[in-house]
N, CA, C and O atoms as a GROMACS GRO file, in nm:
protein
  468
    1GLN      N    1   1.938  -1.480   0.273
    1GLN     CA    2   1.975  -1.443   0.409
    1GLN      C    3   1.912  -1.517   0.484
    1GLN      O    4   1.964  -1.609   0.546
    2VAL      N    5   1.806  -1.492   0.488
    2VAL     CA    6   1.672  -1.593   0.595
    2VAL      C    7   1.532  -1.614   0.512
    2VAL      O    8   1.473  -1.519   0.460
    3GLN      N    9   1.509  -1.679   0.509
    3GLN     CA   10   1.351  -1.770   0.479
    3GLN      C   11   1.234  -1.807   0.580
    3GLN      O   12   1.236  -1.878   0.680
    4LEU      N   13   1.148  -1.747   0.528
    4LEU     CA   14   1.058  -1.798   0.658
    4LEU      C   15   0.942  -1.847   0.563
    4LEU      O   16   0.898  -1.798   0.459
    5VAL      N   17   0.914  -1.945   0.625
    5VAL     CA   18   0.818  -2.017   0.578
    5VAL      C   19   0.698  -2.076   0.668
    5VAL      O   20   0.722  -2.156   0.758
    6GLU      N   21   0.566  -2.030   0.638
    6GLU     CA   22   0.442  -2.020   0.709
    6GLU      C   23   0.322  -2.156   0.686
    6GLU      O   24   0.297  -2.217   0.582
    7SER      N   25   0.284  -2.168   0.780
    7SER     CA   26   0.250  -2.286   0.775
    7SER      C   27   0.078  -2.259   0.822
    7SER      O   28   0.076  -2.176   0.912
    8GLY      N   29  -0.076  -2.311   0.780
    8GLY     CA   30  -0.136  -2.321   0.847
    8GLY      C   31  -0.195  -2.210   0.791
    8GLY      O   32  -0.148  -2.157   0.690
    9GLY      N   33  -0.335  -2.154   0.869
    9GLY     CA   34  -0.419  -2.039   0.788
    9GLY      C   35  -0.534  -2.095   0.757
    9GLY      O   36  -0.567  -2.168   0.850
   10GLY      N   37  -0.628  -2.098   0.653
   10GLY     CA   38  -0.739  -2.133   0.616
   10GLY      C   39  -0.909  -2.083   0.673
   10GLY      O   40  -0.902  -1.960   0.668
   11LEU      N   41  -0.998  -2.104   0.704
   11LEU     CA   42  -1.099  -2.081   0.733
   11LEU      C   43  -1.186  -2.152   0.834
   11LEU      O   44  -1.210  -2.273   0.840
   12VAL      N   45  -1.230  -2.050   0.916
   12VAL     CA   46  -1.327  -2.062   1.036
   12VAL      C   47  -1.431  -1.972   1.054
   12VAL      O   48  -1.437  -1.855   1.017
   13GLN      N   49  -1.550  -2.069   1.146
   13GLN     CA   50  -1.608  -1.984   1.184
   13GLN      C   51  -1.585  -1.867   1.294
   13GLN      O   52  -1.504  -1.881   1.386
   14ALA      N   53  -1.690  -1.713   1.270
   14ALA     CA   54  -1.660  -1.669   1.394
   14ALA      C   55  -1.704  -1.729   1.556
   14ALA      O   56  -1.783  -1.805   1.611
   15GLY      N   57  -1.597  -1.639   1.583
   15GLY     CA   58  -1.578  -1.705   1.771
   15GLY      C   59  -1.489  -1.847   1.744
   15GLY      O   60  -1.447  -1.896   1.849
   16GLY      N   61  -1.459  -1.908   1.644
   16GLY     CA   62  -1.342  -1.980   1.652
   16GLY      C   63  -1.187  -1.947   1.716
   16GLY      O   64  -1.158  -1.860   1.797
   17SER      N   65  -1.077  -2.067   1.637
   17SER     CA   66  -0.934  -2.052   1.664
   17SER      C   67  -0.920  -2.108   1.576
   17SER      O   68  -0.988  -2.190   1.513
   18LEU      N   69  -0.766  -2.037   1.560
   18LEU     CA   70  -0.692  -2.106   1.451
   18LEU      C   71  -0.536  -2.056   1.489
   18LEU      O   72  -0.515  -1.939   1.521
   19SER      N   73  -0.404  -2.181   1.478
   19SER     CA   74  -0.319  -2.101   1.475
   19SER      C   75  -0.230  -2.091   1.367
   19SER      O   76  -0.281  -2.131   1.262
   20VAL      N   77  -0.106  -2.048   1.357
   20VAL     CA   78   0.025  -2.017   1.278
   20VAL      C   79   0.139  -2.056   1.281
   20VAL      O   80   0.182  -2.079   1.394
   21SER      N   81   0.197  -2.069   1.210
   21SER     CA   82   0.349  -2.110   1.204
   21SER      C   83   0.464  -2.082   1.139
   21SER      O   84   0.489  -2.163   1.051
   22CYS      N   85   0.551  -1.985   1.154
   22CYS     CA   86   0.673  -1.984   1.085
   22CYS      C   87   0.776  -2.062   1.110
   22CYS      O   88   0.789  -2.109   1.223
   23THR      N   89   0.865  -2.089   1.014
   23THR     CA   90   1.018  -2.174   1.091
   23THR      C   91   1.071  -2.080   0.962
   23THR      O   92   1.018  -2.039   0.859
   24ALA      N   93   1.211  -2.066   1.028
   24ALA     CA   94   1.322  -1.960   0.936
   24ALA      C   95   1.460  -2.017   0.891
   24ALA      O   96   1.541  -2.066   0.969
   25SER      N   97   1.469  -2.010   0.818
   25SER     CA   98   1.601  -2.119   0.787
   25SER      C   99   1.687  -2.006   0.732
   25SER      O  100   1.629  -1.897   0.721
   26GLY      N  101   1.851  -2.014   0.683
   26GLY     CA  102   1.951  -1.971   0.637
   26GLY      C  103   2.024  -1.906   0.789
   26GLY      O  104   2.047  -1.962   0.897
   27ASN      N  105   2.043  -1.786   0.749
   27ASN     CA  106   2.112  -1.670   0.882
   27ASN      C  107   2.007  -1.713   0.976
   27ASN      O  108   1.913  -1.636   0.958
   28ILE      N  109   1.985  -1.775   1.044
   28ILE     CA  110   1.900  -1.782   1.138
   28ILE      C  111   1.954  -1.746   1.295
   28ILE      O  112   1.880  -1.747   1.395
   29PHE      N  113   2.130  -1.706   1.294
   29PHE     CA  114   2.175  -1.702   1.442
   29PHE      C  115   2.114  -1.544   1.431
   29PHE      O  116   2.046  -1.522   1.531
   30ARG      N  117   2.117  -1.428   1.341
   30ARG     CA  118   2.115  -1.291   1.353
   30ARG      C  119   1.996  -1.252   1.350
   30ARG      O  120   1.972  -1.132   1.363
   31ILE      N  121   1.870  -1.371   1.328
   31ILE     CA  122   1.743  -1.348   1.399
   31ILE      C  123   1.759  -1.237   1.517
   31ILE      O  124   1.864  -1.238   1.582
   32ASP      N  125   1.666  -1.149   1.544
   32ASP     CA  126   1.681  -1.101   1.696
   32ASP      C  127   1.475  -1.106   1.705
   32ASP      O  128   1.416  -1.208   1.742
   33GLY      N  129   1.401  -0.976   1.664
   33GLY     CA  130   1.233  -1.059   1.660
   33GLY      C  131   1.243  -1.090   1.548
   33GLY      O  132   1.325  -1.077   1.457
   34MET      N  133   1.084  -1.164   1.578
   34MET     CA  134   1.006  -1.198   1.504
   34MET      C  135   0.884  -1.172   1.531
   34MET      O  136   0.856  -1.139   1.647
   35GLY      N  137   0.742  -1.182   1.392
   35GLY     CA  138   0.620  -1.162   1.456
   35GLY      C  139   0.545  -1.168   1.323
   35GLY      O  140   0.571  -1.199   1.206
   36TRP      N  141   0.430  -1.118   1.400
   36TRP     CA  142   0.325  -1.118   1.269
   36TRP      C  143   0.321  -1.041   1.225
   36TRP      O  144   0.379  -0.952   1.287
   37TYR      N  145   0.254  -0.991   1.079
   37TYR     CA  146   0.143  -0.899   1.017
   37TYR      C  147   0.038  -0.945   0.930
   37TYR      O  148   0.015  -1.064   0.904
   38ARG      N  149  -0.034  -0.831   0.879
   38ARG     CA  150  -0.131  -0.834   0.840
   38ARG      C  151  -0.174  -0.745   0.727
   38ARG      O  152  -0.138  -0.628   0.733
   39GLN      N  153  -0.245  -0.785   0.628
   39GLN     CA  154  -0.312  -0.711   0.535
   39GLN      C  155  -0.433  -0.741   0.441
   39GLN      O  156  -0.442  -0.858   0.404
   40THR      N  157  -0.518  -0.664   0.402
   40THR     CA  158  -0.625  -0.665   0.324
   40THR      C  159  -0.661  -0.586   0.219
   40THR      O  160  -0.619  -0.471   0.233
   41PRO      N  161  -0.724  -0.604   0.116
   41PRO     CA  162  -0.708  -0.520   0.006
   41PRO      C  163  -0.722  -0.398   0.051
   41PRO      O  164  -0.799  -0.380   0.145
   42GLY      N  165  -0.631  -0.258  -0.019
   42GLY     CA  166  -0.634  -0.156  -0.018
   42GLY      C  167  -0.654  -0.083   0.146
   42GLY      O  168  -0.737   0.000   0.186
   43LYS      N  169  -0.530  -0.160   0.224
   43LYS     CA  170  -0.483  -0.173   0.333
   43LYS      C  171  -0.382  -0.173   0.374
   43LYS      O  172  -0.333  -0.286   0.379
   44GLN      N  173  -0.300  -0.069   0.422
   44GLN     CA  174  -0.147  -0.085   0.435
   44GLN      C  175  -0.142  -0.235   0.580
   44GLN      O  176  -0.196  -0.257   0.689
   45ARG      N  177  -0.032  -0.309   0.477
   45ARG     CA  178   0.056  -0.397   0.622
   45ARG      C  179   0.003  -0.339   0.795
   45ARG      O  180   0.017  -0.219   0.817
   46GLU      N  181  -0.039  -0.406   0.878
   46GLU     CA  182  -0.056  -0.376   0.992
   46GLU      C  183   0.067  -0.461   1.101
   46GLU      O  184   0.101  -0.569   1.052
   47LEU      N  185   0.113  -0.438   1.194
   47LEU     CA  186   0.128  -0.495   1.355
   47LEU      C  187   0.011  -0.565   1.361
   47LEU      O  188  -0.100  -0.517   1.338
   48VAL      N  189   0.050  -0.752   1.413
   48VAL     CA  190  -0.022  -0.794   1.466
   48VAL      C  191   0.037  -0.822   1.609
   48VAL      O  192   0.007  -0.758   1.709
   49ALA      N  193   0.095  -0.891   1.605
   49ALA     CA  194   0.254  -0.894   1.698
   49ALA      C  195   0.370  -0.917   1.678
   49ALA      O  196   0.418  -0.929   1.565
   50ILE      N  197   0.436  -0.927   1.790
   50ILE     CA  198   0.605  -0.946   1.751
   50ILE      C  199   0.675  -0.962   1.925
   50ILE      O  200   0.666  -0.893   2.026
   51ILE      N  201   0.738  -1.080   1.894
   51ILE     CA  202   0.836  -1.122   2.000
   51ILE      C  203   0.966  -1.083   1.983
   51ILE      O  204   1.008  -1.067   1.868
   52THR      N  205   1.049  -1.060   2.092
   52THR     CA  206   1.177  -1.064   2.115
   52THR      C  207   1.246  -1.202   2.126
   52THR      O  208   1.186  -1.303   2.163
   53ARG      N  209   1.351  -1.200   2.098
   53ARG     CA  210   1.447  -1.351   2.155
   53ARG      C  211   1.426  -1.373   2.271
   53ARG      O  212   1.400  -1.484   2.316
   54SER      N  213   1.435  -1.260   2.344
   54SER     CA  214   1.475  -1.288   2.541
   54SER      C  215   1.281  -1.289   2.586
   54SER      O  216   1.252  -1.286   2.706
   55GLY      N  217   1.164  -1.293   2.478
   55GLY     CA  218   1.088  -1.314   2.550
   55GLY      C  219   0.950  -1.186   2.568
   55GLY      O  220   0.837  -1.204   2.615
   56GLU      N  221   1.013  -1.059   2.511
   56GLU     CA  222   0.914  -0.995   2.569
   56GLU      C  223   0.849  -0.955   2.423
   56GLU      O  224   0.917  -0.943   2.321
   57THR      N  225   0.657  -0.930   2.432
   57THR     CA  226   0.632  -0.952   2.364
   57THR      C  227   0.533  -0.786   2.310
   57THR      O  228   0.568  -0.693   2.383
   58ASN      N  229   0.444  -0.749   2.220
   58ASN     CA  230   0.363  -0.622   2.174
   58ASN      C  231   0.265  -0.668   2.100
   58ASN      O  232   0.293  -0.741   2.004
   59TYR      N  233   0.131  -0.634   2.131
   59TYR     CA  234   0.030  -0.673   2.044
   59TYR      C  235  -0.096  -0.552   1.994
   59TYR      O  236  -0.143  -0.473   2.075
   60ALA      N  237  -0.128  -0.554   1.878
   60ALA     CA  238  -0.198  -0.443   1.842
   60ALA      C  239  -0.340  -0.413   1.910
   60ALA      O  240  -0.431  -0.490   1.880
   61GLU      N  241  -0.364  -0.326   1.986
   61GLU     CA  242  -0.486  -0.365   2.017
   61GLU      C  243  -0.586  -0.404   1.947
   61GLU      O  244  -0.681  -0.440   2.017
   62SER      N  245  -0.598  -0.410   1.864
   62SER     CA  246  -0.755  -0.503   1.837
   62SER      C  247  -0.766  -0.642   1.869
   62SER      O  248  -0.876  -0.695   1.879
   63VAL      N  249  -0.641  -0.715   1.890
   63VAL     CA  250  -0.603  -0.856   1.929
   63VAL      C  251  -0.570  -0.913   2.034
   63VAL      O  252  -0.566  -1.033   2.062
   64LYS      N  253  -0.534  -0.785   2.118
   64LYS     CA  254  -0.519  -0.768   2.294
   64LYS      C  255  -0.612  -0.879   2.337
   64LYS      O  256  -0.725  -0.886   2.289
   65GLY      N  257  -0.565  -0.971   2.431
   65GLY     CA  258  -0.647  -1.034   2.507
   65GLY      C  259  -0.716  -1.167   2.420
   65GLY      O  260  -0.790  -1.246   2.478
   66ARG      N  261  -0.695  -1.177   2.331
   66ARG     CA  262  -0.743  -1.302   2.241
   66ARG      C  263  -0.590  -1.355   2.147
   66ARG      O  264  -0.532  -1.463   2.162
   67PHE      N  265  -0.559  -1.262   2.067
   67PHE     CA  266  -0.423  -1.353   2.012
   67PHE      C  267  -0.276  -1.389   2.081
   67PHE      O  268  -0.254  -1.305   2.168
   68THR      N  269  -0.209  -1.451   2.075
   68THR     CA  270  -0.049  -1.503   2.135
   68THR      C  271   0.012  -1.576   2.064
   68THR      O  272  -0.013  -1.671   1.990
   69ILE      N  273   0.151  -1.485   2.113
   69ILE     CA  274   0.239  -1.540   2.008
   69ILE      C  275   0.354  -1.552   2.101
   69ILE      O  276   0.393  -1.463   2.177
   70SER      N  277   0.415  -1.696   2.085
   70SER     CA  278   0.530  -1.779   2.078
   70SER      C  279   0.644  -1.796   2.010
   70SER      O  280   0.651  -1.775   1.889
   71ARG      N  281   0.712  -1.823   2.059
   71ARG     CA  282   0.874  -1.844   1.981
   71ARG      C  283   0.944  -1.988   1.999
   71ARG      O  284   0.944  -2.001   2.121
   72ASP      N  285   0.988  -2.073   1.958
   72ASP     CA  286   1.114  -2.163   2.002
   72ASP      C  287   1.204  -2.121   1.923
   72ASP      O  288   1.195  -2.111   1.801
   73ASN      N  289   1.339  -2.082   2.028
   73ASN     CA  290   1.393  -2.078   1.951
   73ASN      C  291   1.518  -2.174   1.908
   73ASN      O  292   1.612  -2.149   1.833
   74ALA      N  293   1.493  -2.276   1.970
   74ALA     CA  294   1.595  -2.384   1.894
   74ALA      C  295   1.548  -2.436   1.764
   74ALA      O  296   1.600  -2.519   1.689
   75LYS      N  297   1.432  -2.366   1.753
   75LYS     CA  298   1.342  -2.432   1.570
   75LYS      C  299   1.380  -2.299   1.521
   75LYS      O  300   1.446  -2.305   1.417
   76ILE      N  301   1.357  -2.173   1.567
   76ILE     CA  302   1.362  -2.073   1.565
   76ILE      C  303   1.220  -2.076   1.435
   76ILE      O  304   1.203  -2.076   1.313
   77THR      N  305   1.136  -2.077   1.583
   77THR     CA  306   1.009  -2.071   1.472
   77THR      C  307   0.877  -1.970   1.586
   77THR      O  308   0.888  -1.961   1.708
   78VAL      N  309   0.768  -1.908   1.506
   78VAL     CA  310   0.729  -1.820   1.608
   78VAL      C  311   0.554  -1.855   1.538
   78VAL      O  312   0.505  -1.847   1.425
   79TYR      N  313   0.494  -1.897   1.686
   79TYR     CA  314   0.340  -1.910   1.663
   79TYR      C  315   0.254  -1.839   1.655
   79TYR      O  316   0.207  -1.865   1.765
   80LEU      N  317   0.205  -1.784   1.626
   80LEU     CA  318   0.021  -1.742   1.668
   80LEU      C  319  -0.067  -1.791   1.649
   80LEU      O  320  -0.100  -1.818   1.534
   81GLN      N  321  -0.153  -1.828   1.770
   81GLN     CA  322  -0.267  -1.853   1.811
   81GLN      C  323  -0.356  -1.788   1.816
   81GLN      O  324  -0.327  -1.688   1.881
   82MET      N  325  -0.475  -1.786   1.775
   82MET     CA  326  -0.569  -1.644   1.755
   82MET      C  327  -0.689  -1.718   1.822
   82MET      O  328  -0.654  -1.836   1.824
   83ASN      N  329  -0.810  -1.708   1.877
   83ASN     CA  330  -0.885  -1.746   1.946
   83ASN      C  331  -1.014  -1.634   1.961
   83ASN      O  332  -0.999  -1.532   2.029
   84SER      N  333  -1.086  -1.652   1.922
   84SER     CA  334  -1.186  -1.582   1.967
   84SER      C  335  -1.210  -1.490   1.797
   84SER      O  336  -1.178  -1.374   1.773
   85LEU      N  337  -1.245  -1.544   1.745
   85LEU     CA  338  -1.203  -1.487   1.605
   85LEU      C  339  -1.307  -1.426   1.549
   85LEU      O  340  -1.422  -1.468   1.545
   86LYS      N  341  -1.239  -1.256   1.476
   86LYS     CA  342  -1.402  -1.203   1.403
   86LYS      C  343  -1.404  -1.180   1.247
   86LYS      O  344  -1.292  -1.197   1.198
   87PRO      N  345  -1.477  -1.154   1.178
   87PRO     CA  346  -1.475  -1.143   1.047
   87PRO      C  347  -1.382  -0.995   0.994
   87PRO      O  348  -1.338  -0.966   0.883
   88GLU      N  349  -1.375  -0.927   1.116
   88GLU     CA  350  -1.257  -0.822   1.080
   88GLU      C  351  -1.101  -0.854   1.090
   88GLU      O  352  -1.006  -0.780   1.063
   89ASP      N  353  -1.102  -0.999   1.141
   89ASP     CA  354  -0.927  -1.070   1.154
   89ASP      C  355  -0.902  -1.091   0.980
   89ASP      O  356  -0.794  -1.083   0.922
   90THR      N  357  -1.016  -1.116   0.927
   90THR     CA  358  -0.987  -1.167   0.759
   90THR      C  359  -0.901  -1.085   0.686
   90THR      O  360  -0.926  -0.969   0.656
   91ALA      N  361  -0.749  -1.178   0.646
   91ALA     CA  362  -0.666  -1.112   0.595
   91ALA      C  363  -0.523  -1.216   0.550
   91ALA      O  364  -0.476  -1.323   0.588
   92VAL      N  365  -0.495  -1.131   0.464
   92VAL     CA  366  -0.372  -1.232   0.468
   92VAL      C  367  -0.243  -1.231   0.553
   92VAL      O  368  -0.156  -1.150   0.520
   93TYR      N  369  -0.221  -1.312   0.657
   93TYR     CA  370  -0.115  -1.297   0.772
   93TYR      C  371   0.056  -1.301   0.714
   93TYR      O  372   0.097  -1.409   0.671
   94TYR      N  373   0.123  -1.214   0.715
   94TYR     CA  374   0.288  -1.254   0.705
   94TYR      C  375   0.349  -1.224   0.866
   94TYR      O  376   0.322  -1.151   0.962
   95CYS      N  377   0.491  -1.372   0.811
   95CYS     CA  378   0.555  -1.386   0.930
   95CYS      C  379   0.658  -1.288   0.833
   95CYS      O  380   0.682  -1.265   0.714
   96ASN      N  381   0.707  -1.241   0.993
   96ASN     CA  382   0.873  -1.154   0.989
   96ASN      C  383   0.917  -1.165   1.083
   96ASN      O  384   0.876  -1.186   1.197
   97ALA      N  385   1.099  -1.137   0.992
   97ALA     CA  386   1.208  -1.164   1.062
   97ALA      C  387   1.262  -0.993   1.058
   97ALA      O  388   1.260  -0.902   0.974
   98GLN      N  389   1.315  -1.010   1.213
   98GLN     CA  390   1.499  -0.877   1.204
   98GLN      C  391   1.550  -0.936   1.314
   98GLN      O  392   1.523  -1.000   1.416
   99LEU      N  393   1.686  -0.856   1.208
   99LEU     CA  394   1.818  -0.917   1.214
   99LEU      C  395   1.869  -0.803   1.326
   99LEU      O  396   1.805  -0.706   1.367
  100PHE      N  397   1.989  -0.841   1.359
  100PHE     CA  398   2.092  -0.814   1.447
  100PHE      C  399   2.263  -0.814   1.385
  100PHE      O  400   2.340  -0.910   1.370
  101PRO      N  401   2.280  -0.690   1.363
  101PRO     CA  402   2.331  -0.521   1.436
  101PRO      C  403   2.235  -0.466   1.352
  101PRO      O  404   2.184  -0.360   1.389
  102SER      N  405   2.183  -0.542   1.191
  102SER     CA  406   2.147  -0.453   1.105
  102SER      C  407   2.026  -0.391   1.095
  102SER      O  408   1.989  -0.307   1.012
  103ARG      N  409   1.926  -0.476   1.256
  103ARG     CA  410   1.782  -0.442   1.187
  103ARG      C  411   1.735  -0.470   1.024
  103ARG      O  412   1.671  -0.386   0.959
  104ARG      N  413   1.774  -0.588   0.976
  104ARG     CA  414   1.712  -0.582   0.803
  104ARG      C  415   1.611  -0.648   0.866
  104ARG      O  416   1.614  -0.688   0.982
  105GLU      N  417   1.459  -0.668   0.737
  105GLU     CA  418   1.406  -0.734   0.783
  105GLU      C  419   1.334  -0.832   0.636
  105GLU      O  420   1.321  -0.805   0.516
  106TYR      N  421   1.311  -0.918   0.695
  106TYR     CA  422   1.252  -1.068   0.643
  106TYR      C  423   1.098  -1.068   0.646
  106TYR      O  424   1.033  -1.030   0.743
  107TRP      N  425   1.022  -1.133   0.484
  107TRP     CA  426   0.883  -1.135   0.513
  107TRP      C  427   0.864  -1.316   0.446
  107TRP      O  428   0.933  -1.375   0.363
  108GLY      N  429   0.762  -1.353   0.512
  108GLY     CA  430   0.747  -1.478   0.460
  108GLY      C  431   0.635  -1.420   0.337
  108GLY      O  432   0.591  -1.310   0.306
  109GLN      N  433   0.612  -1.589   0.280
  109GLN     CA  434   0.510  -1.548   0.149
  109GLN      C  435   0.366  -1.474   0.196
  109GLN      O  436   0.302  -1.390   0.132
  110GLY      N  437   0.341  -1.524   0.310
  110GLY     CA  438   0.192  -1.547   0.322
  110GLY      C  439   0.090  -1.599   0.360
  110GLY      O  440   0.054  -1.659   0.258
  111THR      N  441   0.001  -1.623   0.454
  111THR     CA  442  -0.117  -1.733   0.452
  111THR      C  443  -0.313  -1.634   0.463
  111THR      O  444  -0.382  -1.555   0.526
  112GLN      N  445  -0.308  -1.683   0.401
  112GLN     CA  446  -0.517  -1.614   0.438
  112GLN      C  447  -0.577  -1.694   0.527
  112GLN      O  448  -0.597  -1.815   0.517
  113VAL      N  449  -0.604  -1.617   0.618
  113VAL     CA  450  -0.734  -1.690   0.690
  113VAL      C  451  -0.826  -1.573   0.719
  113VAL      O  452  -0.827  -1.461   0.771
  114THR      N  453  -0.914  -1.673   0.648
  114THR     CA  454  -1.060  -1.609   0.689
  114THR      C  455  -1.148  -1.672   0.765
  114THR      O  456  -1.150  -1.793   0.788
  115VAL      N  457  -1.238  -1.571   0.813
  115VAL     CA  458  -1.271  -1.606   0.941
  115VAL      C  459  -1.442  -1.548   0.868
  115VAL      O  460  -1.466  -1.439   0.816
  116SER      N  461  -1.518  -1.642   0.884
  116SER     CA  462  -1.699  -1.642   0.779
  116SER      C  463  -1.797  -1.595   0.882
  116SER      O  464  -1.768  -1.664   0.980
  117SER      N  465  -1.882  -1.527   0.911
  117SER     CA  466  -1.995  -1.461   1.014
  117SER      C  467  -2.079  -1.603   1.059
  117SER      O  468  -2.174  -1.597   1.138
   0.00000   0.00000   0.00000
């Protein structure tokens, strides 16, 4: 029903910046919230940032002030600008979309972000 395709990711030095993006296709008119989650081996997937169609945002405390999430409602694309990156930010980053009114969730394939010391 909804397909999410991510781009970006890669290797960056500590203190540097990186951005990732995610474009949705399919039943895009049912999408409400979009966001980014991340996961490392042995850990549960955790919220990084989410943004609603109206522009309301929510960030994990660990990234607040460093990361910025935004979206283009016409293209149904969500972006994550990551600044002041730390080695602890190394993870696979996953795009997420929630539909209304069902609240069903869809996930992207994930993109690797690696921050070197």
